[in-house]
Amino acid sequence: MDIERTTGLIFNIQRYSIHDGPGIRTLVFLKGCPLRCEWCANPESQLGHPEIIVVPNRCIGCGKCIAICPEKAITSTPIGNVINRSRCTVCGICVEHCFAEALQIMGTTKTAYDVLQDIEGDDIFYQHSGGGVTLSGGEPFTQAKFTFSLLKLCKERGLNTAVETSGFTSYEIIEACLPYTDLFLYDIKHLDCDIHKQHTGVENSLILDNARRLAAKGANLTVRLPVIPGFNDSEENLVNTVEFVKEIGVTEMHLLPYHRFGEQKYRQLGREYKLTVMPPEQERMESILKMLEKRGVNVKVGGN
Ligand code: SF4
Ligand code: SF4
């Protein structure tokens, strides 16, 4: 396999991030995820193919996109232009003709080498801060060959690597990437299998099993729990999660308070944001932290 030429579908590369791993990092967001978490803040990551997003407040109403779309998929409405997704072939013609950049394609095919070039440009920042690259998504392991290739290329250049994962993938895929991954930011969303399936679309058994196996192999794992009020913030589930983390030998756990920052992206994709709960107050997070912090695991609030 020519790892430099392996291609992946990327929807964003975010530089100078101080979240999602140590130091200053470049986050590479891959498209495609097998889960459908109701609180997902990156809905543009979920489908494994490119999509068009509409940013209404940038639209100047020139009508070019409507006139030029070969599929007649765009309609002007009082709330802005709407794309009929069953007609849209994602040909990108409307995007090319929208000078206001109110239409954008989410998902570009890039080689691992091209992405590496983007990442390496900030090497000086990584060196001074102990940072590196974090693959995120979506679920990076759904693009197994690309993720493997990019991690290997980064490690060959001496870069620190991290992967944000749902853990919902075959163990063999993760194991192949293990020698090239300095840190796994590993989501565990709920310990009850049925509740997990109800709110994410998949069972949790593969996720828990992979966490167990990775930890037994000596992988550097930080478990992350997105704290979603009414879903996984009961004392029973929180304590069970910490006990599971301790049992598999992981010492770091991050609590990520739910937020609604991704809400407008649903509208831009023509989808509905269904979750109605409000983000937890700071006092609530502090009381959760207090409840969990003396249980033999380093628990903190936040993603770093
Ligand atoms: S081309 Fe762009 S600015 Fe013009 S109507 Fe379409 S979305 Fe709006
Ligand atoms: S991407 Fe192509 S098919 Fe889709 S709305 Fe734009 S012009 Fe029409």
Tab-separated table of C-alpha atoms and ligand atoms in Angstrom:
chain	number	residue	atom	x	y	z
A	1	MET	CA	0.000	0.000	0.000
A	2	ASP	CA	1.361	3.428	-0.966
A	3	ILE	CA	0.423	5.176	2.250
A	4	GLU	CA	1.207	8.672	0.961
A	5	ARG	CA	-1.352	8.280	-1.823
A	6	THR	CA	-4.104	6.761	0.301
A	7	THR	CA	-7.111	9.048	0.078
A	8	GLY	CA	-9.585	10.112	2.723
A	9	LEU	CA	-12.712	12.235	2.843
A	10	ILE	CA	-12.005	15.262	5.051
A	11	PHE	CA	-14.465	17.989	5.989
A	12	ASN	CA	-12.258	20.288	8.045
A	13	ILE	CA	-8.695	20.864	9.146
A	14	GLN	CA	-8.534	23.099	12.201
A	15	ARG	CA	-5.188	24.545	13.213
A	16	TYR	CA	-3.977	25.967	16.527
A	17	SER	CA	-6.404	24.016	18.663
A	18	ILE	CA	-5.634	23.704	22.364
A	19	HIS	CA	-8.244	20.989	22.887
A	20	ASP	CA	-8.309	17.296	22.083
A	21	GLY	CA	-4.827	16.321	23.159
A	22	PRO	CA	-1.715	17.951	24.640
A	23	GLY	CA	-0.225	21.249	23.431
A	24	ILE	CA	-1.157	23.083	20.242
A	25	ARG	CA	-2.742	20.717	17.772
A	26	THR	CA	-4.044	20.408	14.253
A	27	LEU	CA	-7.397	18.643	14.195
A	28	VAL	CA	-8.222	16.657	11.065
A	29	PHE	CA	-11.936	15.903	10.762
A	30	LEU	CA	-12.872	12.806	8.757
A	31	LYS	CA	-16.297	12.138	7.342
A	32	GLY	CA	-18.383	9.078	8.174
A	33	CYS	CA	-19.679	7.718	11.476
A	34	PRO	CA	-21.641	4.552	12.341
A	35	LEU	CA	-23.300	6.257	15.341
A	36	ARG	CA	-26.150	8.751	15.362
A	37	CYS	CA	-25.832	10.383	18.769
A	38	GLU	CA	-28.744	12.726	19.378
A	39	TRP	CA	-26.400	15.430	20.720
A	40	CYS	CA	-23.832	15.207	17.885
A	41	ALA	CA	-22.154	18.618	17.471
A	42	ASN	CA	-20.737	17.702	14.043
A	43	PRO	CA	-23.701	16.447	12.026
A	44	GLU	CA	-21.780	17.248	8.828
A	45	SER	CA	-19.435	14.427	9.828
A	46	GLN	CA	-21.994	11.665	9.943
A	47	LEU	CA	-22.526	10.663	6.317
A	48	GLY	CA	-19.627	9.083	4.485
A	49	HIS	CA	-20.037	11.197	1.348
A	50	PRO	CA	-19.826	14.909	0.518
A	51	GLU	CA	-22.841	17.153	1.249
A	52	ILE	CA	-23.789	20.729	0.467
A	53	ILE	CA	-24.507	23.095	3.330
A	54	VAL	CA	-26.481	26.314	3.004
A	55	VAL	CA	-25.447	29.314	5.127
A	56	PRO	CA	-28.546	31.577	4.858
A	57	ASN	CA	-27.049	34.716	6.418
A	58	ARG	CA	-24.390	34.850	3.710
A	59	CYS	CA	-26.878	34.554	0.843
A	60	ILE	CA	-27.372	37.794	-1.110
A	61	GLY	CA	-30.369	36.412	-2.993
A	62	CYS	CA	-28.806	36.653	-6.479
A	63	GLY	CA	-30.551	33.438	-7.572
A	64	LYS	CA	-27.566	32.113	-9.551
A	65	CYS	CA	-27.590	28.758	-7.798
A	66	ILE	CA	-31.272	28.218	-8.543
A	67	ALA	CA	-30.786	29.036	-12.207
A	68	ILE	CA	-27.678	26.925	-12.681
A	69	CYS	CA	-28.515	23.735	-10.759
A	70	PRO	CA	-28.845	20.995	-13.424
A	71	GLU	CA	-31.127	18.949	-11.134
A	72	LYS	CA	-33.447	21.847	-10.253
A	73	ALA	CA	-32.761	20.925	-6.639
A	74	ILE	CA	-32.663	24.447	-5.129
A	75	THR	CA	-35.766	26.402	-4.159
A	76	SER	CA	-36.053	29.886	-2.733
A	77	THR	CA	-38.181	29.985	0.429
A	78	PRO	CA	-38.918	32.673	3.048
A	79	ILE	CA	-36.288	31.062	5.327
A	80	GLY	CA	-33.637	30.970	2.601
A	81	ASN	CA	-32.655	28.624	-0.174
A	82	VAL	CA	-33.509	24.981	0.430
A	83	ILE	CA	-31.863	22.010	-1.279
A	84	ASN	CA	-33.881	18.957	-2.188
A	85	ARG	CA	-31.344	16.379	-1.005
A	86	SER	CA	-32.956	13.508	-2.891
A	87	ARG	CA	-32.297	15.366	-6.145
A	88	CYS	CA	-28.891	16.877	-5.351
A	89	THR	CA	-25.995	14.922	-6.878
A	90	VAL	CA	-23.413	17.054	-5.033
A	91	CYS	CA	-21.976	18.116	-8.392
A	92	GLY	CA	-20.713	21.328	-6.766
A	93	ILE	CA	-21.748	23.642	-9.639
A	94	CYS	CA	-23.838	25.843	-7.338
A	95	VAL	CA	-20.923	26.138	-4.908
A	96	GLU	CA	-18.582	27.295	-7.699
A	97	HIS	CA	-21.077	29.992	-8.754
A	98	CYS	CA	-21.946	31.274	-5.295
A	99	PHE	CA	-19.533	34.155	-4.791
A	100	ALA	CA	-21.091	34.930	-1.412
A	101	GLU	CA	-19.912	31.496	-0.197
A	102	ALA	CA	-23.398	30.767	1.070
A	103	LEU	CA	-23.096	27.265	-0.346
A	104	GLN	CA	-20.243	25.029	0.654
A	105	ILE	CA	-19.246	21.412	0.128
A	106	MET	CA	-18.584	19.411	3.248
A	107	GLY	CA	-16.190	16.627	2.314
A	108	THR	CA	-13.105	16.834	0.099
A	109	THR	CA	-10.986	13.904	-1.006
A	110	LYS	CA	-7.335	14.373	-0.054
A	111	THR	CA	-4.288	12.131	-0.004
A	112	ALA	CA	-2.597	11.371	3.287
A	113	TYR	CA	0.482	13.135	1.915
A	114	ASP	CA	-1.489	16.353	1.226
A	115	VAL	CA	-2.948	16.353	4.717
A	116	LEU	CA	0.511	15.716	6.142
A	117	GLN	CA	1.785	18.810	4.334
A	118	ASP	CA	-0.938	20.871	6.021
A	119	ILE	CA	-0.071	19.397	9.406
A	120	GLU	CA	3.698	19.735	9.101
A	121	GLY	CA	3.439	23.450	8.407
A	122	ASP	CA	2.856	24.017	12.131
A	123	ASP	CA	5.680	21.807	13.354
A	124	ILE	CA	7.288	24.688	15.240
A	125	PHE	CA	4.143	25.139	17.358
A	126	TYR	CA	3.999	21.430	18.142
A	127	GLN	CA	7.640	21.434	19.232
A	128	HIS	CA	7.223	24.360	21.594
A	129	SER	CA	3.951	23.193	23.104
A	130	GLY	CA	4.260	19.399	23.079
A	131	GLY	CA	1.386	19.297	20.594
A	132	GLY	CA	0.717	17.395	17.411
A	133	VAL	CA	-2.153	16.098	15.332
A	134	THR	CA	-5.551	14.734	16.383
A	135	LEU	CA	-7.750	12.766	14.003
A	136	SER	CA	-11.406	13.394	14.694
A	137	GLY	CA	-14.706	13.114	12.905
A	138	GLY	CA	-16.971	11.436	12.444
A	139	GLU	CA	-15.327	8.225	13.404
A	140	PRO	CA	-11.756	8.157	12.015
A	141	PHE	CA	-11.663	4.340	11.992
A	142	THR	CA	-14.479	4.176	9.414
A	143	GLN	CA	-11.763	5.327	6.983
A	144	ALA	CA	-9.379	2.682	8.246
A	145	LYS	CA	-6.729	2.770	5.500
A	146	PHE	CA	-6.524	6.548	5.472
A	147	THR	CA	-6.367	6.831	9.258
A	148	PHE	CA	-3.664	4.157	9.406
A	149	SER	CA	-1.671	5.868	6.633
A	150	LEU	CA	-1.868	9.363	8.102
A	151	LEU	CA	-0.974	8.205	11.610
A	152	LYS	CA	2.006	6.247	10.272
A	153	LEU	CA	3.241	9.184	8.189
A	154	CYS	CA	2.933	11.509	11.184
A	155	LYS	CA	4.815	9.143	13.461
A	156	GLU	CA	7.564	8.729	10.863
A	157	ARG	CA	8.024	12.518	11.098
A	158	GLY	CA	8.124	12.370	14.887
A	159	LEU	CA	4.744	14.070	15.404
A	160	ASN	CA	2.587	13.387	18.428
A	161	THR	CA	-0.654	11.681	17.347
A	162	ALA	CA	-4.088	11.319	18.920
A	163	VAL	CA	-7.349	9.796	17.696
A	164	GLU	CA	-10.790	10.764	18.934
A	165	THR	CA	-12.909	7.657	18.638
A	166	SER	CA	-16.295	6.225	19.492
A	167	GLY	CA	-14.590	2.834	19.738
A	168	PHE	CA	-17.232	1.390	17.419
A	169	THR	CA	-15.017	-0.421	14.933
A	170	SER	CA	-13.348	-3.780	14.582
A	171	TYR	CA	-10.536	-4.299	17.073
A	172	GLU	CA	-8.135	-5.336	14.300
A	173	ILE	CA	-8.408	-1.846	12.772
A	174	ILE	CA	-7.551	-0.110	16.036
A	175	GLU	CA	-4.801	-2.580	16.812
A	176	ALA	CA	-3.125	-1.909	13.446
A	177	CYS	CA	-3.029	1.818	14.322
A	178	LEU	CA	-1.847	1.271	17.894
A	179	PRO	CA	1.922	1.597	17.184
A	180	TYR	CA	1.305	4.983	15.550
A	181	THR	CA	-1.119	6.453	18.098
A	182	ASP	CA	0.178	8.237	21.184
A	183	LEU	CA	-3.245	8.871	22.684
A	184	PHE	CA	-6.774	7.550	22.226
A	185	LEU	CA	-9.515	9.955	23.283
A	186	TYR	CA	-12.092	7.257	23.780
A	187	ASP	CA	-15.796	8.049	24.171
A	188	ILE	CA	-17.923	5.981	26.511
A	189	LYS	CA	-21.453	7.316	26.424
A	190	HIS	CA	-23.503	4.960	28.561
A	191	LEU	CA	-22.910	1.637	30.273
A	192	ASP	CA	-26.431	0.322	29.684
A	193	CYS	CA	-26.603	-1.378	26.305
A	194	ASP	CA	-30.300	-0.706	25.573
A	195	ILE	CA	-30.160	2.971	26.567
A	196	HIS	CA	-26.981	3.374	24.535
A	197	LYS	CA	-28.656	1.914	21.475
A	198	GLN	CA	-31.765	4.036	21.920
A	199	HIS	CA	-29.796	7.313	21.850
A	200	THR	CA	-26.831	6.535	19.591
A	201	GLY	CA	-28.245	3.913	17.226
A	202	VAL	CA	-25.744	1.195	18.213
A	203	GLU	CA	-25.125	-1.130	21.146
A	204	ASN	CA	-22.186	-0.476	23.451
A	205	SER	CA	-20.753	-4.021	23.714
A	206	LEU	CA	-18.163	-3.591	20.922
A	207	ILE	CA	-17.141	-0.206	22.354
A	208	LEU	CA	-16.611	-1.554	25.880
A	209	ASP	CA	-14.875	-4.647	24.583
A	210	ASN	CA	-12.460	-2.636	22.436
A	211	ALA	CA	-11.692	-0.329	25.381
A	212	ARG	CA	-10.892	-3.366	27.518
A	213	ARG	CA	-8.645	-4.895	24.857
A	214	LEU	CA	-6.852	-1.641	24.065
A	215	ALA	CA	-6.170	-0.935	27.725
A	216	ALA	CA	-4.866	-4.490	28.212
A	217	LYS	CA	-2.460	-3.875	25.320
A	218	GLY	CA	-1.054	-0.864	27.139
A	219	ALA	CA	-2.571	1.805	24.872
A	220	ASN	CA	-2.642	5.336	26.279
A	221	LEU	CA	-6.374	5.843	26.764
A	222	THR	CA	-8.290	8.819	28.092
A	223	VAL	CA	-11.959	7.974	28.472
A	224	ARG	CA	-14.360	10.768	27.646
A	225	LEU	CA	-17.938	10.961	28.818
A	226	PRO	CA	-20.136	13.572	27.146
A	227	VAL	CA	-22.449	14.604	29.976
A	228	ILE	CA	-25.955	14.725	28.514
A	229	PRO	CA	-28.658	15.656	31.058
A	230	GLY	CA	-31.357	13.013	31.313
A	231	PHE	CA	-29.390	10.502	29.253
A	232	ASN	CA	-26.237	9.517	31.106
A	233	ASP	CA	-25.932	11.833	34.116
A	234	SER	CA	-27.643	9.626	36.709
A	235	GLU	CA	-25.473	8.815	39.709
A	236	GLU	CA	-25.773	5.126	38.860
A	237	ASN	CA	-24.437	5.508	35.325
A	238	LEU	CA	-21.704	7.975	36.268
A	239	VAL	CA	-20.416	5.745	39.059
A	240	ASN	CA	-20.667	2.624	36.874
A	241	THR	CA	-18.664	4.373	34.156
A	242	VAL	CA	-15.867	5.374	36.526
A	243	GLU	CA	-15.817	1.862	37.963
A	244	PHE	CA	-15.541	0.414	34.443
A	245	VAL	CA	-12.703	2.819	33.617
A	246	LYS	CA	-10.889	1.791	36.807
A	247	GLU	CA	-11.518	-1.899	36.208
A	248	ILE	CA	-9.856	-1.829	32.770
A	249	GLY	CA	-6.837	0.022	34.184
A	250	VAL	CA	-7.410	3.483	32.668
A	251	THR	CA	-6.519	6.389	34.952
A	252	GLU	CA	-7.735	9.466	33.028
A	253	MET	CA	-11.347	10.426	32.458
A	254	HIS	CA	-12.739	13.658	31.003
A	255	LEU	CA	-16.299	14.870	31.440
A	256	LEU	CA	-17.460	16.903	28.434
A	257	PRO	CA	-20.527	19.007	29.268
A	258	TYR	CA	-23.221	18.875	26.602
A	259	HIS	CA	-23.551	22.025	24.481
A	260	ARG	CA	-25.789	23.101	21.615
A	261	PHE	CA	-23.128	24.764	19.431
A	262	GLY	CA	-23.825	22.345	16.574
A	263	GLU	CA	-27.533	23.194	16.401
A	264	GLN	CA	-27.386	25.592	13.453
A	265	LYS	CA	-25.404	23.084	11.383
A	266	TYR	CA	-28.472	20.839	11.375
A	267	ARG	CA	-30.455	23.626	9.721
A	268	GLN	CA	-27.655	24.193	7.196
A	269	LEU	CA	-27.851	20.507	6.270
A	270	GLY	CA	-31.640	20.553	6.054
A	271	ARG	CA	-32.003	18.341	9.128
A	272	GLU	CA	-33.843	18.695	12.402
A	273	TYR	CA	-32.104	19.070	15.778
A	274	LYS	CA	-34.258	16.904	18.002
A	275	LEU	CA	-32.611	17.110	21.407
A	276	THR	CA	-34.480	19.517	23.683
A	277	VAL	CA	-32.427	19.293	26.898
A	278	MET	CA	-30.378	22.256	28.081
A	279	PRO	CA	-26.622	22.150	28.784
A	280	PRO	CA	-25.680	21.339	32.397
A	281	GLU	CA	-24.907	24.308	34.660
A	282	GLN	CA	-21.381	24.722	35.950
A	283	GLU	CA	-22.577	23.874	39.494
A	284	ARG	CA	-23.983	20.594	38.194
A	285	MET	CA	-20.651	19.696	36.586
A	286	GLU	CA	-18.857	20.576	39.810
A	287	SER	CA	-21.165	18.342	41.839
A	288	ILE	CA	-20.615	15.455	39.371
A	289	LEU	CA	-16.878	15.979	39.632
A	290	LYS	CA	-17.094	15.922	43.416
A	291	MET	CA	-19.062	12.692	43.301
A	292	LEU	CA	-16.529	10.950	41.040
A	293	GLU	CA	-13.130	12.328	41.912
A	294	LYS	CA	-12.332	10.100	44.904
A	295	ARG	CA	-12.887	6.827	43.103
A	296	GLY	CA	-9.326	6.130	42.019
A	297	VAL	CA	-9.453	7.757	38.563
A	298	ASN	CA	-8.261	11.274	37.627
A	299	VAL	CA	-11.524	12.879	36.577
A	300	LYS	CA	-11.710	16.397	35.179
A	301	VAL	CA	-14.154	18.580	33.322
A	302	GLY	CA	-13.130	19.533	29.794
A	303	GLY	CA	-11.438	18.030	26.794
A	304	ASN	CA	-7.785	18.519	27.570
B	1	SF4	S1	-25.695	31.812	-5.530
B	1	SF4	FE1	-25.231	32.019	-3.358
B	1	SF4	S2	-25.760	34.153	-2.901
B	1	SF4	FE2	-26.747	33.676	-4.855
B	1	SF4	S3	-28.821	32.976	-4.273
B	1	SF4	FE3	-27.532	31.157	-4.422
B	1	SF4	S4	-26.839	30.852	-2.297
B	1	SF4	FE4	-27.581	32.948	-2.417
B	2	SF4	S1	-24.549	20.459	-5.815
B	2	SF4	FE1	-25.255	20.330	-7.952
B	2	SF4	S2	-27.164	19.154	-7.833
B	2	SF4	FE2	-26.689	19.821	-5.755
B	2	SF4	S3	-27.844	21.697	-5.460
B	2	SF4	FE3	-25.787	22.281	-6.175
B	2	SF4	S4	-25.915	22.426	-8.408
B	2	SF4	FE4	-27.723	21.326	-7.683
